[in-house]
Amino acid sequence: MRSGKLRKLGKRKGVFPMTDARCSCGALTLTLPGPSRLVVACHCLDCQRRTGAPFGVGAFYPVDAVAMSGTAKQFTRDAASGGKVHSYFCPNCGSTLYWRADNLPSLIGVAVGALADPKHPAPIRSVFEQSKHDWVQIDGAVEHFQQSSVAKNSG
């Protein structure tokens, strides 16, 4: 896929996007239908390594509602929650922009930092708190989980 061309990640047509997520250099962009209601802070060691931070925050959207512009490179790993997680990043600047989990086939996770919107909704869920840094506090989270909030091999 060439930069500048918009490709739907899902099949639904007629979605009118309201916001964009971008990599650091702007070569990879996701067009999204506004703020997500499912925002999750993840403290797993893999998210810590993926972000270079003590946790990652993802906004989840239906795959059908997301369009991509640019070319992403994929990295696949085993997930602590079972299945695989496929992370997509910009081959130019290396920013991870989004991911797909085998356990959540109808959703796409988008890095909240790639939205660059300080008014984006706070996480409503905090997962893998078993590896959360002691000094981190997620006050806005409604639900807290020591491990995943998704059942293994769920569809």
Coordinates of N, CA and C in Angstrom, one line a residue:
M1 N 0.8 -1.2 0.0 CA 0.0 0.0 0.0 C 0.9 1.2 0.0
R2 N 0.7 2.1 -0.9 CA 1.4 3.3 -1.0 C 0.9 4.4 -0.1
S3 N 1.8 5.3 0.4 CA 1.4 6.4 1.2 C 0.5 7.3 0.5
G4 N -0.5 7.9 1.2 CA -1.4 8.7 0.6 C -2.7 8.0 0.2
K5 N -2.7 6.7 0.0 CA -3.9 6.0 -0.3 C -4.5 5.5 0.9
L6 N -5.8 5.6 1.0 CA -6.6 5.2 2.2 C -7.1 3.8 2.0
R7 N -6.8 3.0 3.0 CA -7.3 1.6 2.9 C -8.1 1.3 4.2
K8 N -9.3 0.7 3.9 CA -10.1 0.3 5.1 C -9.6 -0.9 5.6
L9 N -9.4 -1.0 7.0 CA -9.0 -2.2 7.6 C -10.2 -3.2 7.8
G10 N -11.4 -2.7 7.8 CA -12.6 -3.5 7.9 C -13.3 -3.5 6.6
K11 N -14.6 -3.9 6.6 CA -15.5 -4.0 5.4 C -16.6 -2.9 5.4
R12 N -17.0 -2.4 6.5 CA -18.1 -1.4 6.5 C -17.8 -0.2 5.8
K13 N -18.7 0.3 5.0 CA -18.6 1.6 4.3 C -19.4 2.7 4.9
G14 N -19.1 3.9 4.6 CA -19.9 5.0 5.0 C -19.6 5.6 6.4
V15 N -18.4 5.2 7.0 CA -18.0 5.7 8.3 C -17.4 7.1 8.0
F16 N -17.8 8.1 8.7 CA -17.3 9.4 8.6 C -16.3 9.7 9.7
P17 N -15.0 9.5 9.5 CA -14.0 9.6 10.5 C -13.9 11.1 11.1
M18 N -13.5 11.1 12.4 CA -13.5 12.4 13.0 C -12.1 12.7 13.6
T19 N -11.2 11.7 13.7 CA -9.9 12.0 14.3 C -8.8 11.1 13.6
D20 N -7.6 11.5 13.7 CA -6.4 10.7 13.2 C -5.4 10.3 14.2
A21 N -4.8 9.2 14.1 CA -3.6 8.8 14.8 C -2.5 8.7 13.8
R22 N -1.3 9.2 14.2 CA -0.2 9.3 13.3 C 1.1 8.8 14.0
C23 N 2.0 8.3 13.2 CA 3.3 7.9 13.7 C 4.1 9.2 13.8
S24 N 5.3 9.1 14.3 CA 6.1 10.4 14.5 C 6.4 11.1 13.3
C25 N 6.7 10.4 12.2 CA 7.0 11.1 10.9 C 5.8 11.4 10.0
G26 N 4.7 10.9 10.4 CA 3.5 11.2 9.6 C 3.2 10.3 8.4
A27 N 4.1 9.3 8.1 CA 4.0 8.5 7.0 C 2.9 7.4 7.1
L28 N 2.5 7.1 8.4 CA 1.5 6.1 8.7 C 0.4 6.8 9.5
T29 N -0.9 6.7 9.0 CA -2.0 7.4 9.6 C -3.2 6.5 9.7
L30 N -3.9 6.5 10.9 CA -5.2 5.8 11.0 C -6.2 6.9 11.1
T31 N -7.3 6.7 10.4 CA -8.5 7.6 10.5 C -9.5 6.9 11.3
L32 N -10.0 7.5 12.4 CA -10.8 6.9 13.4 C -12.1 7.7 13.6
P33 N -13.2 7.0 14.0 CA -14.5 7.7 14.2 C -14.6 8.4 15.6
G34 N -13.6 9.2 15.9 CA -13.6 9.9 17.2 C -13.1 9.2 18.4
P35 N -13.3 9.7 19.6 CA -12.7 9.1 20.8 C -13.4 7.7 21.0
S36 N -12.6 6.8 21.5 CA -13.1 5.4 21.9 C -13.6 5.4 23.3
R37 N -14.6 4.6 23.5 CA -15.2 4.4 24.9 C -14.4 3.3 25.6
L38 N -13.6 2.5 24.9 CA -12.9 1.4 25.5 C -11.4 1.8 25.4
V39 N -10.9 2.4 26.5 CA -9.5 2.8 26.7 C -8.9 2.0 27.8
V40 N -7.8 1.3 27.5 CA -7.2 0.3 28.4 C -5.7 0.7 28.7
A41 N -5.3 0.7 29.9 CA -3.9 0.8 30.3 C -3.4 -0.6 30.5
C42 N -2.3 -1.0 29.9 CA -1.8 -2.3 30.0 C -0.4 -2.2 30.6
H43 N -0.1 -2.9 31.7 CA 1.1 -2.9 32.4 C 2.0 -4.2 32.1
C44 N 1.6 -5.0 31.1 CA 2.3 -6.2 30.9 C 3.8 -5.8 30.4
L45 N 4.7 -6.8 30.6 CA 6.1 -6.5 30.3 C 6.2 -6.2 28.8
D46 N 5.4 -6.9 28.0 CA 5.5 -6.7 26.5 C 5.1 -5.3 26.1
C47 N 4.1 -4.7 26.8 CA 3.7 -3.3 26.5 C 4.7 -2.4 27.0
Q48 N 5.3 -2.7 28.1 CA 6.4 -1.9 28.7 C 7.5 -1.8 27.7
R49 N 7.9 -2.9 27.1 CA 9.0 -3.0 26.1 C 8.6 -2.3 24.8
R50 N 7.3 -2.5 24.4 CA 6.8 -1.9 23.1 C 6.9 -0.4 23.2
T51 N 6.5 0.2 24.3 CA 6.4 1.6 24.4 C 7.6 2.3 25.0
G52 N 8.5 1.5 25.7 CA 9.6 2.1 26.4 C 9.1 2.9 27.6
A53 N 7.9 2.7 28.1 CA 7.3 3.3 29.2 C 6.8 2.3 30.2
P54 N 6.4 2.7 31.4 CA 6.0 1.7 32.4 C 4.6 1.1 32.1
F55 N 3.9 1.6 31.1 CA 2.7 0.9 30.6 C 2.3 1.5 29.3
G56 N 1.4 0.8 28.6 CA 0.9 1.3 27.3 C -0.6 1.6 27.5
V57 N -1.1 2.5 26.7 CA -2.5 2.9 26.7 C -3.1 2.7 25.3
G58 N -4.1 1.9 25.2 CA -4.7 1.7 23.9 C -6.2 2.1 23.9
A59 N -6.6 2.7 22.8 CA -8.0 3.0 22.5 C -8.5 1.9 21.5
F60 N -9.5 1.2 21.8 CA -10.0 0.1 21.0 C -11.2 0.5 20.1
Y61 N -11.1 0.1 18.8 CA -12.2 0.5 17.9 C -12.6 -0.8 17.1
P62 N -13.8 -0.8 16.6 CA -14.2 -1.9 15.7 C -13.3 -1.8 14.4
V63 N -12.8 -2.9 14.0 CA -11.9 -2.9 12.8 C -12.6 -2.3 11.6
D64 N -13.9 -2.5 11.5 CA -14.7 -1.9 10.3 C -14.7 -0.4 10.3
A65 N -14.4 0.3 11.5 CA -14.5 1.7 11.6 C -13.2 2.4 11.3
V66 N -12.1 1.7 11.0 CA -10.8 2.3 10.9 C -10.2 2.2 9.5
A67 N -9.6 3.3 9.0 CA -9.0 3.3 7.7 C -7.5 3.7 7.9
M68 N -6.6 3.1 7.1 CA -5.2 3.3 7.2 C -4.6 4.0 6.0
S69 N -3.7 4.9 6.1 CA -3.0 5.5 5.0 C -1.5 5.3 5.3
G70 N -0.8 4.8 4.3 CA 0.6 4.5 4.5 C 0.9 3.0 4.6
T71 N 2.1 2.6 4.7 CA 2.5 1.2 4.8 C 3.0 0.9 6.2
A72 N 2.5 -0.1 6.8 CA 3.0 -0.5 8.1 C 3.8 -1.8 8.0
K73 N 4.7 -1.9 9.0 CA 5.5 -3.2 9.1 C 4.9 -3.9 10.3
Q74 N 4.9 -5.2 10.3 CA 4.3 -6.0 11.4 C 5.3 -6.8 12.2
F75 N 5.0 -6.8 13.5 CA 5.8 -7.7 14.4 C 4.8 -8.5 15.2
T76 N 4.9 -9.8 15.2 CA 4.0 -10.7 15.9 C 4.7 -11.3 17.1
R77 N 4.0 -11.4 18.2 CA 4.5 -12.0 19.4 C 3.4 -12.9 20.1
D78 N 3.8 -13.8 21.0 CA 2.9 -14.5 21.8 C 2.4 -13.6 22.9
A79 N 1.1 -13.7 23.1 CA 0.5 -12.8 24.2 C 0.3 -13.6 25.5
A80 N 0.5 -12.9 26.6 CA 0.4 -13.5 27.9 C -1.1 -13.9 28.1
S81 N -2.0 -13.3 27.4 CA -3.4 -13.7 27.5 C -3.8 -14.8 26.6
G82 N -2.9 -15.4 25.9 CA -3.1 -16.5 24.9 C -3.2 -15.9 23.5
G83 N -2.9 -16.7 22.5 CA -3.0 -16.3 21.1 C -1.7 -15.4 20.8
K84 N -1.9 -14.6 19.8 CA -0.8 -13.8 19.3 C -1.3 -12.3 19.2
V85 N -0.3 -11.4 19.3 CA -0.6 -10.0 19.2 C 0.3 -9.5 18.0
H86 N -0.4 -8.9 17.1 CA 0.3 -8.4 15.9 C 0.4 -6.8 16.0
S87 N 1.6 -6.3 16.2 CA 1.8 -4.9 16.3 C 2.3 -4.3 15.0
Y88 N 1.7 -3.2 14.6 CA 2.0 -2.5 13.3 C 2.7 -1.2 13.6
F89 N 3.8 -1.0 12.9 CA 4.6 0.2 13.2 C 5.1 0.8 11.9
C90 N 5.5 2.0 11.9 CA 6.0 2.7 10.7 C 7.4 2.3 10.4
P91 N 7.7 1.8 9.2 CA 9.1 1.4 8.9 C 10.1 2.5 8.8
N92 N 9.6 3.8 8.7 CA 10.5 4.9 8.7 C 10.9 5.4 10.0
C93 N 10.0 5.6 10.9 CA 10.3 6.2 12.2 C 10.2 5.2 13.4
G94 N 9.6 4.0 13.2 CA 9.5 3.0 14.2 C 8.4 3.1 15.2
S95 N 7.6 4.1 15.0 CA 6.4 4.3 16.0 C 5.4 3.2 15.8
T96 N 5.1 2.5 16.9 CA 4.0 1.6 16.9 C 2.7 2.4 16.9
L97 N 1.8 2.1 16.0 CA 0.6 2.9 15.8 C -0.6 2.1 16.3
Y98 N -0.6 0.8 16.0 CA -1.8 0.0 16.3 C -1.4 -1.5 16.4
W99 N -2.4 -2.3 17.0 CA -2.1 -3.7 17.1 C -3.5 -4.4 17.0
R100 N -3.4 -5.7 16.7 CA -4.5 -6.6 16.6 C -4.2 -7.8 17.4
A101 N -5.1 -8.3 18.2 CA -4.9 -9.5 19.1 C -5.8 -10.6 18.5
D102 N -5.2 -11.8 18.4 CA -6.0 -13.0 18.0 C -7.3 -13.2 18.9
N103 N -7.1 -12.8 20.2 CA -8.3 -13.0 21.1 C -9.4 -12.0 21.0
L104 N -9.1 -10.9 20.2 CA -10.1 -9.8 20.0 C -10.1 -9.5 18.5
P105 N -10.6 -10.5 17.7 CA -10.5 -10.3 16.2 C -11.3 -9.2 15.6
S106 N -12.3 -8.7 16.3 CA -13.2 -7.6 15.8 C -12.7 -6.2 16.2
L107 N -11.6 -6.2 17.0 CA -11.1 -4.9 17.5 C -9.7 -4.6 17.1
I108 N -9.4 -3.3 17.0 CA -8.0 -2.8 16.7 C -7.7 -1.9 17.9
G109 N -6.5 -2.1 18.5 CA -6.0 -1.2 19.5 C -5.1 -0.2 18.9
V110 N -5.4 1.1 19.3 CA -4.6 2.2 18.7 C -3.9 2.9 19.9
A111 N -2.6 3.1 19.7 CA -1.8 3.8 20.7 C -2.3 5.2 21.0
V112 N -2.8 5.5 22.2 CA -3.4 6.7 22.6 C -2.4 7.9 22.3
G113 N -1.1 7.6 22.6 CA -0.1 8.7 22.3 C -0.1 9.1 20.9
A114 N -0.4 8.2 20.0 CA -0.4 8.5 18.5 C -1.6 9.5 18.2
L115 N -2.5 9.6 19.0 CA -3.6 10.5 18.8 C -3.3 12.0 19.1
A116 N -2.2 12.1 20.0 CA -1.7 13.4 20.4 C -2.9 14.4 20.8
D117 N -3.8 13.8 21.6 CA -4.9 14.6 22.1 C -5.0 14.5 23.6
P118 N -4.5 15.6 24.3 CA -4.5 15.6 25.8 C -5.9 15.5 26.4
K119 N -7.0 15.7 25.6 CA -8.3 15.6 26.1 C -8.9 14.2 25.8
H120 N -8.1 13.3 25.3 CA -8.7 11.9 25.0 C -9.1 11.3 26.3
P121 N -10.2 10.5 26.3 CA -10.7 9.9 27.5 C -9.7 9.0 28.2
A122 N -9.7 9.0 29.6 CA -8.8 8.2 30.4 C -9.2 6.8 30.3
P123 N -8.2 5.9 30.7 CA -8.5 4.5 30.7 C -9.7 4.1 31.6
I124 N -10.5 3.2 31.2 CA -11.6 2.7 32.0 C -11.2 1.3 32.6
R125 N -10.1 0.8 32.1 CA -9.7 -0.6 32.5 C -8.1 -0.5 32.6
S126 N -7.6 -1.2 33.6 CA -6.2 -1.3 33.9 C -5.9 -2.8 34.0
V127 N -5.1 -3.3 33.1 CA -4.8 -4.8 33.0 C -3.3 -5.1 33.2
F128 N -3.1 -6.4 33.6 CA -1.8 -6.9 33.9 C -1.1 -6.0 35.0
E129 N -1.9 -5.7 36.1 CA -1.4 -5.0 37.2 C -0.4 -5.8 38.0
Q130 N -0.3 -7.1 37.8 CA 0.7 -7.9 38.5 C 2.1 -7.4 38.1
S131 N 2.3 -6.7 37.0 CA 3.6 -6.2 36.7 C 3.6 -4.7 36.6
K132 N 2.6 -4.0 37.2 CA 2.6 -2.6 37.3 C 3.7 -2.0 38.2
H133 N 4.3 -0.9 37.8 CA 5.3 -0.3 38.6 C 4.6 0.2 39.9
D134 N 5.2 0.1 41.0 CA 4.6 0.5 42.3 C 4.1 1.9 42.3
W135 N 4.9 2.8 41.7 CA 4.6 4.2 41.7 C 3.5 4.7 40.7
V136 N 3.0 3.8 39.9 CA 2.0 4.1 38.9 C 0.6 4.0 39.5
Q137 N -0.2 5.0 39.3 CA -1.6 4.9 39.8 C -2.5 5.3 38.6
I138 N -3.5 4.5 38.3 CA -4.4 4.7 37.3 C -5.8 5.1 38.0
D139 N -6.0 6.3 38.3 CA -7.1 6.8 39.0 C -8.4 6.7 38.2
G140 N -8.4 6.9 36.9 CA -9.6 6.9 36.2 C -10.1 5.5 35.8
A141 N -9.3 4.5 36.0 CA -9.7 3.2 35.6 C -10.9 2.7 36.5
V142 N -11.9 2.2 35.9 CA -13.0 1.6 36.6 C -12.8 0.2 37.0
E143 N -12.1 -0.6 36.2 CA -11.9 -2.0 36.4 C -10.3 -2.2 36.5
H144 N -9.9 -3.0 37.5 CA -8.5 -3.4 37.6 C -8.4 -4.9 37.6
F145 N -7.4 -5.4 36.8 CA -7.2 -6.8 36.6 C -5.7 -7.1 36.8
Q146 N -5.4 -8.2 37.6 CA -4.1 -8.6 37.8 C -3.5 -9.2 36.5
Q147 N -4.3 -9.8 35.7 CA -3.9 -10.3 34.4 C -4.8 -9.7 33.3
S148 N -5.1 -10.4 32.3 CA -5.9 -9.9 31.2 C -7.4 -9.8 31.6
S149 N -8.1 -9.0 31.0 CA -9.6 -8.9 31.2 C -10.3 -9.7 30.1
V150 N -9.5 -10.4 29.2 CA -10.1 -11.1 28.1 C -9.9 -12.6 28.4
A151 N -10.9 -13.4 28.2 CA -10.7 -14.9 28.4 C -9.8 -15.4 27.4
K152 N -8.9 -16.4 27.7 CA -8.0 -17.0 26.8 C -8.8 -17.7 25.7
N153 N -8.3 -17.4 24.4 CA -8.8 -18.0 23.2 C -10.3 -17.7 23.0
S154 N -10.7 -16.5 23.5 CA -12.1 -16.1 23.2 C -12.2 -15.5 21.9
G155 N -13.4 -15.4 21.3 CA -13.6 -14.9 20.0 C -14.5 -13.8 20.1

